Amino acid sequence: MNKKDITNSLKSVNVLEEKTLNYIDFTKVDSSVPLSFDIVENSFVYLSLRGNCSSDITFNVKENSTLILNILFDTQINSKVKFALDDNATINVSGCDLMSSNRDFHLTCDLNGINSKGEFHLACLSSANDNKVFDVNFNHLNINTVSIMENYGISKDHSSLSFVGNSFIQRGSKKANARQITKIVAFDEGVKVKASPILSIDENDVIASHGASEGQVNQDHIFYLMSRGLSEEEAKKIIILGYLSPIINYFIDDDMKQEISSHLDRGI
Amino acid sequence: MNKLEIINLHVSVEDKEILKGVNLTINQGECLALLGPNGHGKSTLLAAIMGNPHYKVTQGKILLDGEDVLSMSIDERSKKGLFLAMQYPSEIPGVVNQDFLRASMNAHRDTPIKLFEFYRSVESASKKVNLPLDMVNRFLNEGFSGGEKKRNEILQLILLNPSIALLDEIDSGLDVDAINTIASVIDDLHQKGMSFLVVSHYARLYDLIHPTHSAIMINGKIVLEGDKTLIDRVDKEGYEFLKREHGIDIAKEEKKMNTVSLGACAVNQGTK
Ligand SMILES: Nc1ncnc2c1ncn2[C@@H]1O[C@H](COP(=O)(O)OP(=O)(O)OP(=O)(O)O)[C@@H](O)[C@H]1O
Ligand SMILES: [Mg+2]
């Protein structure tokens, strides 16, 4: 796919082009003005983001269109990202955060249209003294709306890591389907981890589920791997990799895929 | 040489003594069948030999060619040639089977295995245990059927080629064909000089792998040792004859309600 760097033309672009991999590197621009993008009707759009965006970004996802958004958290991103979806619109957002820094990330997705669907996948490593907070909100405001949230996190050293997943289903949003899975592994003694799934449901005819777990590395897993000759370090590493590396499959940009996988290989 | 000696081994789980002085020796090339009723400590013995941290050795020795196994880390034990096929192999999500297999093979070599050689070995081992090759692309044991997990254990046994293999109910959950397949792998490796400590409840497996010795564990002790005929006897009669002929009580020693320890527990919590 054609990669199109729109970093330097952000002021003039507000419709994202189809069939190209749109790319914004916020490390290269100072974005203090709020940004807003339209995904026009019946289009299929890719966008990769990296770097720090200090202002809010809004995506208006029009009827029958799809937005695939990849976010590589490689600086101190503290942005707010918002989505408004029309009928039959879909977003699929994936984030990978292996960088040691603080993080305060907010995502809000309004599923306004019938059959609109939002997905969020995250793999996150929190290390050193990082304090990372992810706050993800899906608002089901129409019938047949679907939201899927999958968060995988590892917290090491003295870091903290918290996921707040909020699924709200408004009255009248029949057949809405909201799912959340959050798994955080507390790798060292000194970490603080928290998974807070919140389902607020104002309608009966819905499917909603959440699974949240915060736990230590499974000792039986470590024993199994070590009994095959892996050192404790290697065993832990392969377990962490197993936790975080599936996110690579959600990334479109080959360079980013490569970057994530080499970061995982060298850095844990 | 490859001699495993277990001397007066006492093992506790969560402060409950499970093994109460086990003595056993497995010499190079031997295949020892370990029998015993449910819950009498067979898996505990195997787990303790491999170094499972749940099981605390409170007394006794384990020696591998005279070397102190108890002071070795789990991975060192593996590198020294011990292998445990587990009764309940762990499912490890996210860890791709072949990445794990390669890492464990590399742990037993000085230079990393070449990709081509790795695939060739895995392909040949998969054939031997009759496991579809694409299972190596799945997550380790995740969603594997009971029998597939056991085959995957034997696949690892073939690839790691230890000197002493501890097999814990490797035949449970296997269909008849699979038992034959697995048994012929074991028999083959045994012929090539690998030593075995095999726990099973079924004579069917033992008939196929030709143990050189047998032993019966009751209440955390080896109470009787013998040859293949002992296995056949247990298969036909169960364990009752132990009591009749040898005066060995096979009832499990139940721990009585222990008010003292309950009290101690309450005090501990109170002082937290
Ligand atoms: N992790 C554990 N936590 C608590 N108790 C345990 C644990 N492992 C073993 N035990 C107890 O130790 C005793 C011996 O168990 P073990 O698994 O060694 O028996 P086994 O002889 O292998 O039995 P089976 O033939 O049923 O596999 C049992 O009473 C069991 O409940
Ligand atoms: Mg057992």
Coordinates of C-alpha atoms and ligand atoms in Angstrom, one line a residue:
Chain A
M1 CA 0.0 0.0 0.0
N2 CA 1.1 3.5 -0.8
K3 CA 2.3 5.4 2.3
K4 CA 1.4 9.1 2.4
D5 CA 3.0 11.3 5.0
I6 CA 0.5 14.0 5.7
T7 CA 2.5 15.3 8.7
N8 CA 3.3 18.6 7.1
S9 CA 0.0 19.3 5.5
L10 CA -2.2 18.8 8.6
K11 CA -3.7 22.2 8.4
S12 CA -5.1 21.6 4.9
V13 CA -6.1 18.0 5.2
N14 CA -9.3 17.2 6.8
V15 CA -10.5 14.3 4.6
L16 CA -8.4 11.2 4.8
E17 CA -7.6 9.6 1.5
E18 CA -8.7 6.1 0.7
K19 CA -6.5 3.2 -0.3
T20 CA -3.4 4.8 1.0
L21 CA -1.6 4.4 4.3
N22 CA -2.0 7.9 5.7
Y23 CA 0.8 8.7 8.2
I24 CA 1.3 11.4 10.8
D25 CA 4.4 11.8 12.8
F26 CA 3.6 14.1 15.6
T27 CA 7.3 14.1 16.7
K28 CA 7.9 16.3 13.7
V29 CA 5.3 18.9 14.2
D30 CA 3.9 20.9 17.0
S31 CA 0.2 20.3 17.1
S32 CA -1.4 22.5 19.6
V33 CA -4.5 23.1 17.4
P34 CA -7.3 20.6 17.7
L35 CA -7.5 18.4 14.6
S36 CA -10.5 17.0 13.0
F37 CA -10.7 14.5 10.1
D38 CA -13.6 13.2 8.1
I39 CA -13.8 9.7 6.7
V40 CA -16.2 10.1 3.9
E41 CA -19.1 7.8 3.1
N42 CA -18.3 4.4 1.7
S43 CA -14.6 4.7 2.1
F44 CA -12.0 2.5 3.7
V45 CA -9.2 4.5 5.3
Y46 CA -5.9 3.7 7.0
L47 CA -4.1 6.0 9.4
S48 CA -0.9 5.5 11.4
L49 CA 0.0 7.9 14.2
R50 CA 3.1 8.3 16.2
G51 CA 4.5 10.9 18.4
N52 CA 3.0 13.4 20.7
C53 CA -0.2 15.2 19.8
S54 CA -0.9 17.7 22.6
S55 CA -4.4 18.6 21.3
D56 CA -7.6 16.7 20.7
I57 CA -8.1 14.7 17.5
T58 CA -11.6 14.0 16.3
F59 CA -12.7 11.6 13.6
N60 CA -16.0 11.8 11.9
V61 CA -16.6 8.4 10.4
K62 CA -19.4 8.7 7.9
E63 CA -22.0 6.1 6.7
N64 CA -20.6 2.8 5.6
S65 CA -17.0 3.8 6.0
T66 CA -14.2 2.1 7.9
L67 CA -11.2 3.6 9.7
I68 CA -8.2 1.5 10.6
L69 CA -6.1 3.5 13.0
N70 CA -2.7 2.4 14.4
I71 CA -1.1 4.3 17.2
L72 CA 2.5 3.8 18.1
F73 CA 3.1 5.4 21.4
D74 CA 6.7 6.4 21.1
T75 CA 6.7 9.7 23.0
Q76 CA 4.8 11.1 25.8
I77 CA 1.4 11.0 24.2
N78 CA -1.3 12.5 26.3
S79 CA -3.9 13.0 23.7
K80 CA -7.6 12.7 23.6
V81 CA -8.9 10.9 20.6
K82 CA -12.6 11.1 19.8
F83 CA -14.7 9.3 17.2
A84 CA -18.2 9.8 16.0
L85 CA -19.6 7.0 14.0
D86 CA -22.6 7.2 11.6
D87 CA -24.7 4.2 10.4
N88 CA -22.7 1.1 9.5
A89 CA -19.4 2.8 10.2
T90 CA -16.5 0.9 11.7
I91 CA -13.4 1.9 13.5
N92 CA -10.6 -0.4 14.5
V93 CA -8.0 1.2 16.7
S94 CA -4.8 -0.5 17.8
G95 CA -2.2 0.9 20.1
C96 CA 1.2 -0.4 21.1
D97 CA 2.9 1.2 23.9
L98 CA 6.3 -0.1 24.8
M99 CA 8.0 3.1 25.6
S100 CA 9.1 4.1 29.1
S101 CA 7.3 7.4 29.8
N102 CA 4.2 8.6 31.5
R103 CA 1.0 8.2 29.7
D104 CA -2.5 9.6 30.0
F105 CA -4.6 8.6 27.0
H106 CA -8.3 9.0 26.5
L107 CA -10.4 7.6 23.8
T108 CA -14.1 8.2 23.4
C109 CA -16.1 6.6 20.7
D110 CA -19.7 7.6 20.1
L111 CA -21.5 4.8 18.3
N112 CA -24.2 7.1 16.9
G113 CA -25.3 5.2 13.9
I114 CA -27.2 1.9 13.5
N115 CA -24.8 -1.1 13.2
S116 CA -21.8 1.0 14.0
K117 CA -18.9 -0.8 15.5
G118 CA -15.8 0.2 17.4
E119 CA -12.8 -1.9 18.3
F120 CA -9.8 -1.0 20.5
H121 CA -6.8 -3.3 21.0
L122 CA -3.9 -2.3 23.2
A123 CA -0.6 -3.9 24.2
C124 CA 1.2 -1.9 26.9
L125 CA 4.4 -2.3 28.8
S126 CA 4.9 0.0 31.8
S127 CA 8.4 0.0 33.3
A128 CA 10.8 2.0 35.5
N129 CA 8.8 4.7 37.2
D130 CA 6.2 5.0 34.5
N131 CA 2.7 6.0 35.4
K132 CA 0.4 5.0 32.6
V133 CA -3.4 5.5 32.4
F134 CA -5.6 4.4 29.6
D135 CA -9.2 5.6 29.6
V136 CA -11.3 4.1 26.9
N137 CA -15.0 4.9 26.5
F138 CA -17.5 3.4 24.1
N139 CA -21.0 4.9 24.0
H140 CA -23.7 2.8 22.5
L141 CA -26.3 5.3 21.2
N142 CA -28.1 3.3 18.7
I143 CA -29.4 -0.2 17.9
N144 CA -27.1 -3.1 16.8
T145 CA -24.0 -1.2 17.9
V146 CA -20.9 -3.3 18.8
S147 CA -17.8 -2.4 20.9
I148 CA -14.9 -4.6 21.6
M149 CA -12.1 -3.7 23.9
E150 CA -9.0 -5.8 24.5
N151 CA -6.2 -4.6 26.7
Y152 CA -3.1 -6.5 27.5
G153 CA -0.6 -4.9 29.9
I154 CA 2.6 -5.7 31.8
S155 CA 3.8 -3.6 34.6
K156 CA 7.4 -3.9 35.8
D157 CA 9.9 -2.3 38.2
H158 CA 8.1 0.4 40.1
S159 CA 5.7 1.4 37.5
S160 CA 1.9 1.8 37.6
L161 CA -0.6 0.9 35.0
S162 CA -4.3 1.4 34.9
F163 CA -7.0 0.7 32.4
V164 CA -10.4 2.2 32.7
G165 CA -12.8 0.7 30.3
N166 CA -16.2 2.3 30.1
S167 CA -19.0 0.8 28.1
F168 CA -22.2 2.8 28.2
I169 CA -25.4 1.5 26.5
Q170 CA -28.1 4.1 26.2
R171 CA -31.8 3.1 26.6
G172 CA -33.2 2.0 23.2
S173 CA -29.9 0.7 21.9
K174 CA -31.4 -2.7 21.4
K175 CA -29.1 -5.6 20.4
A176 CA -26.1 -3.6 21.4
N177 CA -23.1 -5.8 22.1
A178 CA -20.3 -4.6 24.4
R179 CA -17.2 -6.7 25.3
Q180 CA -14.2 -5.9 27.3
I181 CA -11.2 -8.0 28.2
T182 CA -8.4 -6.6 30.2
K183 CA -5.4 -8.6 31.5
I184 CA -2.6 -7.0 33.4
V185 CA 0.4 -8.9 34.8
A186 CA 2.2 -7.4 37.7
F187 CA 5.7 -8.5 37.0
D188 CA 7.5 -7.1 40.0
E189 CA 6.6 -6.6 43.6
G190 CA 6.7 -2.8 43.5
V191 CA 4.2 -2.2 40.8
K192 CA 0.6 -0.8 41.0
V193 CA -1.9 -2.2 38.6
K194 CA -5.6 -1.6 38.2
A195 CA -8.1 -2.8 35.7
S196 CA -11.5 -1.1 36.0
P197 CA -14.1 -2.3 33.6
I198 CA -17.3 -0.3 33.9
L199 CA -20.5 -1.4 32.1
S200 CA -23.3 1.1 32.4
I201 CA -26.3 -0.4 30.8
D202 CA -29.7 1.3 30.4
E203 CA -31.3 -1.3 28.1
N204 CA -32.3 -4.9 28.6
D205 CA -31.9 -6.4 25.1
V206 CA -28.1 -6.3 25.0
I207 CA -25.1 -8.5 25.3
A208 CA -22.4 -7.3 27.5
S209 CA -19.4 -9.0 29.0
H210 CA -16.2 -8.1 30.7
G211 CA -13.3 -10.0 32.0
A212 CA -10.6 -8.3 33.9
S213 CA -7.7 -9.8 35.6
E214 CA -4.7 -8.4 37.5
G215 CA -2.2 -11.0 38.5
Q216 CA 1.3 -12.2 38.9
V217 CA 3.1 -14.2 36.3
N218 CA 1.8 -17.7 36.5
Q219 CA 4.4 -19.8 38.4
D220 CA 3.3 -23.0 36.8
H221 CA 4.0 -21.4 33.4
I222 CA 7.5 -20.4 34.5
F223 CA 8.1 -23.9 35.9
Y224 CA 6.9 -25.5 32.7
L225 CA 9.2 -23.3 30.5
M226 CA 12.2 -23.7 32.9
S227 CA 11.8 -27.5 33.0
R228 CA 12.5 -27.3 29.3
G229 CA 15.8 -25.5 29.9
L230 CA 14.8 -21.9 29.6
S231 CA 16.3 -19.7 32.3
E232 CA 13.9 -17.8 34.6
E233 CA 14.7 -14.6 32.6
E234 CA 14.1 -16.3 29.3
A235 CA 10.9 -17.8 30.6
K236 CA 9.6 -14.5 31.7
K237 CA 10.6 -12.9 28.5
I238 CA 8.8 -15.4 26.3
I239 CA 5.7 -15.0 28.5
I240 CA 5.8 -11.2 28.1
L241 CA 6.4 -11.5 24.4
G242 CA 3.4 -13.8 24.2
Y243 CA 1.3 -11.2 25.9
L244 CA 2.4 -8.2 23.9
S245 CA 3.4 -9.5 20.4
P246 CA 0.0 -10.4 19.1
I247 CA -0.7 -6.7 18.7
I248 CA 1.7 -6.7 15.7
N249 CA -1.0 -8.4 13.7
Y250 CA -3.2 -5.3 14.0
F251 CA -0.6 -3.0 12.6
I252 CA -0.6 -2.2 8.9
D253 CA 2.6 -0.3 8.3
D254 CA 5.5 -2.7 7.8
D255 CA 8.0 -0.3 9.3
M256 CA 6.0 0.0 12.4
K257 CA 5.5 -3.8 12.6
Q258 CA 9.3 -4.2 12.3
E259 CA 9.9 -1.5 14.9
I260 CA 7.5 -3.1 17.4
S261 CA 9.0 -6.6 16.9
S262 CA 12.6 -5.4 17.3
H263 CA 11.6 -3.4 20.3
L264 CA 10.1 -6.5 21.8
D265 CA 13.1 -8.6 20.9
R266 CA 15.7 -6.3 22.5
G267 CA 13.9 -4.5 25.2
I268 CA 12.2 -6.5 27.8
Chain B
M1 CA 26.6 -43.1 33.4
N2 CA 23.4 -41.4 34.2
K3 CA 22.3 -42.5 37.5
L4 CA 19.5 -40.9 39.5
E5 CA 19.5 -41.6 43.2
I6 CA 16.7 -40.5 45.5
I7 CA 17.7 -40.8 49.1
N8 CA 15.3 -40.5 52.1
L9 CA 13.4 -37.8 50.3
H10 CA 10.8 -35.8 52.3
V11 CA 8.6 -33.4 50.5
S12 CA 5.9 -31.1 51.7
V13 CA 3.2 -29.1 50.0
E14 CA 1.8 -26.2 51.9
D15 CA 3.2 -27.6 55.1
K16 CA 1.7 -31.0 54.6
E17 CA 4.2 -33.8 54.3
I18 CA 3.5 -35.8 51.2
L19 CA 6.7 -37.7 50.7
K20 CA 8.0 -39.4 53.8
G21 CA 11.3 -40.8 53.0
V22 CA 11.5 -42.1 49.4
N23 CA 14.4 -44.2 48.4
L24 CA 14.8 -45.1 44.7
T25 CA 17.6 -45.6 42.2
I26 CA 17.4 -45.5 38.5
N27 CA 20.5 -46.6 36.7
Q28 CA 21.5 -45.8 33.1
G29 CA 19.2 -47.5 30.6
E30 CA 16.7 -48.7 33.2
C31 CA 13.0 -48.1 32.9
L32 CA 11.3 -48.0 36.3
A33 CA 7.5 -48.3 36.5
L34 CA 6.1 -46.3 39.5
L35 CA 2.7 -47.5 40.6
G36 CA 0.5 -46.4 43.5
P37 CA -3.1 -45.4 44.3
N38 CA -4.4 -41.9 43.6
G39 CA -3.0 -39.2 45.7
H40 CA -0.2 -41.1 47.3
G41 CA 2.6 -38.9 46.0
K42 CA 3.8 -40.1 42.6
S43 CA 3.4 -36.8 40.9
T44 CA 4.8 -35.0 43.9
L45 CA 8.0 -37.1 43.6
L46 CA 8.4 -36.3 39.9
A47 CA 7.7 -32.6 40.4
A48 CA 10.2 -32.5 43.3
I49 CA 12.9 -34.1 41.1
M50 CA 12.3 -31.5 38.4
G51 CA 12.3 -28.7 41.0
N52 CA 8.7 -27.5 41.0
P53 CA 8.8 -24.7 43.7
H54 CA 5.4 -25.7 45.0
Y55 CA 7.0 -28.8 46.5
K56 CA 9.4 -28.2 49.3
V57 CA 12.1 -30.7 50.0
T58 CA 12.5 -30.8 53.7
Q59 CA 14.9 -33.7 54.0
G60 CA 16.9 -36.1 51.9
K61 CA 18.9 -36.0 48.7
I62 CA 18.6 -36.3 45.0
L63 CA 21.8 -37.1 43.1
L64 CA 22.4 -37.3 39.4
D65 CA 25.7 -39.1 38.8
G66 CA 26.6 -38.1 42.3
E67 CA 25.8 -34.4 41.7
D68 CA 23.4 -32.6 44.1
V69 CA 20.3 -32.0 42.1
L70 CA 18.5 -30.1 44.8
S71 CA 21.0 -27.3 44.6
M72 CA 20.4 -26.9 40.8
S73 CA 17.8 -24.5 39.4
I74 CA 15.0 -26.0 37.3
D75 CA 16.7 -25.1 34.0
E76 CA 20.0 -26.5 35.1
R77 CA 18.3 -29.8 35.9
S78 CA 16.9 -29.8 32.3
K79 CA 20.3 -29.0 30.9
K80 CA 21.9 -31.8 33.0
G81 CA 19.5 -34.2 31.2
L82 CA 16.3 -34.5 33.3
F83 CA 13.0 -34.2 31.6
L84 CA 9.5 -34.2 33.0
A85 CA 6.4 -34.9 30.9
M86 CA 3.7 -33.5 33.1
Q87 CA 0.4 -35.0 34.1
Y88 CA -1.2 -31.7 33.4
P89 CA 0.9 -29.7 31.0
S90 CA 0.4 -25.9 31.3
E91 CA -1.4 -23.9 28.6
I92 CA 0.5 -20.8 27.9
P93 CA -1.4 -18.3 25.8
G94 CA 0.5 -16.0 23.4
V95 CA 3.6 -18.3 23.4
V96 CA 3.9 -19.8 20.0
N97 CA 4.7 -23.5 20.3
Q98 CA 7.6 -23.4 17.7
D99 CA 9.2 -20.3 19.3
F100 CA 9.1 -22.2 22.6
L101 CA 10.5 -25.4 21.1
R102 CA 13.3 -23.5 19.5
A103 CA 14.2 -21.7 22.6
S104 CA 14.2 -24.9 24.6
M105 CA 16.3 -26.7 22.0
N106 CA 18.7 -23.8 22.0
A107 CA 19.0 -23.9 25.7
H108 CA 20.5 -27.4 25.3
R109 CA 23.1 -26.4 22.7
D110 CA 26.1 -24.1 22.5
T111 CA 25.2 -22.6 19.2
P112 CA 21.6 -21.8 18.1
I113 CA 20.0 -24.4 15.9
K114 CA 19.8 -23.5 12.2
L115 CA 16.3 -22.8 11.0
F116 CA 16.4 -25.6 8.5
E117 CA 17.7 -28.1 11.0
F118 CA 15.0 -27.0 13.4
Y119 CA 12.1 -27.5 11.0
R120 CA 13.5 -30.9 9.9
S121 CA 13.7 -32.1 13.5
V122 CA 10.2 -30.8 14.3
E123 CA 8.8 -32.3 11.2
S124 CA 10.3 -35.7 12.0
A125 CA 9.3 -35.6 15.6
S126 CA 5.7 -34.5 14.8
K127 CA 5.4 -37.5 12.5
K128 CA 6.6 -39.8 15.2
V129 CA 4.0 -38.7 17.7
N130 CA 1.4 -38.2 15.0
L131 CA 0.7 -34.6 15.6
P132 CA -0.2 -32.4 12.7
L133 CA 2.8 -30.1 11.9
D134 CA 0.7 -27.0 12.0
M135 CA 0.2 -27.5 15.8
V136 CA 3.6 -25.9 16.2
N137 CA 2.1 -22.6 15.0
R138 CA -0.5 -22.6 17.8
F139 CA -0.1 -21.2 21.2
L140 CA 1.7 -23.6 23.6
N141 CA -0.9 -26.3 24.6
E142 CA -3.7 -23.7 24.5
G143 CA -6.9 -25.4 23.5
F144 CA -5.0 -28.6 22.8
S145 CA -7.1 -31.7 23.5
G146 CA -5.9 -33.9 26.3
G147 CA -4.3 -36.3 23.9
E148 CA -2.7 -33.5 21.9
K149 CA -1.1 -32.1 25.0
K150 CA 0.4 -35.5 25.8
R151 CA 1.7 -35.9 22.3
N152 CA 3.2 -32.5 22.5
E153 CA 5.1 -33.6 25.7
I154 CA 6.5 -36.6 23.8
L155 CA 7.4 -34.3 20.9
Q156 CA 9.5 -32.3 23.3
L157 CA 11.0 -35.5 24.7
I158 CA 12.2 -36.4 21.3
L159 CA 13.6 -33.0 20.5
L160 CA 15.4 -32.5 23.8
N161 CA 16.6 -36.0 24.0
P162 CA 17.3 -36.1 27.8
S163 CA 19.2 -38.8 29.6
I164 CA 16.5 -39.4 32.1
A165 CA 12.8 -39.0 31.3
L166 CA 10.2 -38.7 34.0
L167 CA 6.8 -39.5 32.5
D168 CA 3.7 -38.7 34.6
E169 CA 0.6 -40.5 33.3
I170 CA 1.7 -39.9 29.7
D171 CA -1.0 -42.4 28.7
S172 CA -4.0 -40.7 30.3
G173 CA -6.4 -39.3 27.8
L174 CA -4.7 -41.0 24.9
D175 CA -6.7 -43.1 22.5
V176 CA -5.6 -46.7 21.8
D177 CA -3.7 -45.8 18.7
A178 CA -2.0 -42.9 20.4
I179 CA -0.9 -45.2 23.3
N180 CA 0.7 -47.5 20.7
T181 CA 2.4 -44.6 19.0
I182 CA 3.7 -43.0 22.1
A183 CA 4.8 -46.3 23.6
S184 CA 6.8 -47.1 20.5
V185 CA 8.6 -43.8 20.8
I186 CA 9.4 -44.5 24.4
D187 CA 10.5 -48.0 23.7
D188 CA 12.8 -46.8 20.9
L189 CA 14.4 -44.1 23.0
H190 CA 14.8 -46.6 25.8
Q191 CA 16.6 -49.0 23.4
K192 CA 18.9 -46.1 22.5
G193 CA 19.9 -45.8 26.2
M194 CA 17.5 -43.2 27.7
S195 CA 16.5 -44.0 31.3
F196 CA 12.8 -43.7 32.3
L197 CA 10.8 -43.2 35.4
V198 CA 7.2 -43.9 34.3
V199 CA 4.1 -43.3 36.3
S200 CA 0.9 -44.9 34.9
H201 CA -2.1 -46.7 36.3
Y202 CA -2.4 -49.0 33.3
A203 CA -0.7 -52.2 32.4
R204 CA -1.5 -51.5 28.7
L205 CA 1.3 -48.9 28.6
Y206 CA 3.7 -51.0 30.6
D207 CA 3.1 -54.0 28.4
L208 CA 4.3 -51.9 25.4
I209 CA 7.4 -50.2 27.0
H210 CA 8.9 -53.1 28.9
P211 CA 9.9 -51.7 32.2
T212 CA 13.0 -53.2 33.8
H213 CA 11.8 -52.6 37.3
S214 CA 8.7 -51.6 39.2
A215 CA 8.0 -49.9 42.5
I216 CA 4.9 -49.1 44.5
M217 CA 4.3 -45.9 46.4
I218 CA 2.0 -45.8 49.3
N219 CA 1.5 -42.8 51.6
G220 CA 4.7 -41.1 50.4
K221 CA 7.0 -44.1 50.7
I222 CA 8.2 -46.8 48.3
V223 CA 6.8 -49.9 50.0
L224 CA 7.6 -52.6 47.4
E225 CA 9.9 -53.0 44.5
G226 CA 9.9 -55.8 41.9
D227 CA 9.9 -56.5 38.3
K228 CA 7.3 -56.6 35.5
T229 CA 5.3 -59.3 37.4
L230 CA 4.5 -56.8 40.1
I231 CA 2.8 -54.6 37.6
D232 CA 0.7 -57.5 36.3
R233 CA -0.3 -58.4 39.8
V234 CA -1.5 -54.9 40.6
D235 CA -3.3 -54.8 37.3
K236 CA -5.2 -57.9 38.2
E237 CA -5.7 -57.5 41.9
G238 CA -5.3 -53.9 42.8
Y239 CA -3.4 -52.9 45.9
E240 CA -5.3 -55.0 48.5
F241 CA -2.6 -57.7 48.5
L242 CA -0.1 -55.3 50.0
K243 CA -2.1 -55.3 53.2
R244 CA -2.8 -59.1 53.2
E245 CA 0.7 -60.2 52.4
H246 CA 2.9 -57.4 53.6
G247 CA 0.9 -55.8 56.3
I248 CA 1.0 -52.4 54.5
D249 CA -1.9 -50.1 55.2
I250 CA -3.0 -48.6 52.0
A251 CA -5.7 -46.3 53.5
K252 CA -4.7 -42.7 52.9
E253 CA -3.6 -41.1 56.2
E254 CA -6.1 -38.4 56.7
K255 CA -5.1 -35.5 58.7
K256 CA -7.4 -35.0 61.6
M257 CA -9.0 -31.6 62.3
N258 CA -6.2 -29.8 63.9
T259 CA -7.5 -27.2 66.3
V260 CA -4.0 -26.2 67.3
S261 CA -3.0 -25.2 63.8
L262 CA -6.3 -23.4 63.3
G263 CA -5.6 -21.4 66.4
A264 CA -2.2 -20.6 65.3
C265 CA -3.6 -19.4 62.0
A266 CA -6.0 -17.1 63.7
V267 CA -3.2 -15.6 65.8
N268 CA -1.1 -15.0 62.7
Q269 CA -3.9 -13.1 61.0
G270 CA -4.6 -11.1 64.1
T271 CA -1.1 -9.9 64.3
K272 CA -0.9 -8.8 60.6
Ligands
LIG1 N1 -0.1 -28.2 44.7 C1 -0.7 -28.9 45.7 N2 -1.4 -28.3 46.6 C2 -2.0 -28.9 47.6 N3 -2.0 -30.3 47.7 C3 -1.3 -30.9 46.8 C4 -0.6 -30.3 45.7 N4 0.0 -31.2 45.0 C5 -0.3 -32.4 45.6 N5 -1.0 -32.2 46.6 C6 -1.6 -33.3 47.5 O1 -0.5 -34.2 47.7 C7 -1.0 -35.6 47.6 C8 -0.3 -36.4 46.6 O2 -0.6 -35.9 45.3 P1 0.1 -36.4 44.0 O3 -0.4 -35.6 42.9 O4 1.5 -36.6 44.2 O5 -0.6 -37.9 43.9 P2 -0.4 -39.0 42.8 O6 0.1 -40.2 43.4 O7 0.3 -38.5 41.6 O8 -1.9 -39.3 42.4 P3 -2.7 -39.6 41.0 O9 -2.5 -41.0 40.8 O10 -4.1 -39.3 41.3 O11 -2.1 -38.7 40.0 C9 -2.5 -35.4 47.3 O12 -3.2 -35.6 48.5 C10 -2.7 -34.1 46.8 O13 -3.9 -33.5 47.1
MG2 MG -0.3 -37.9 39.7

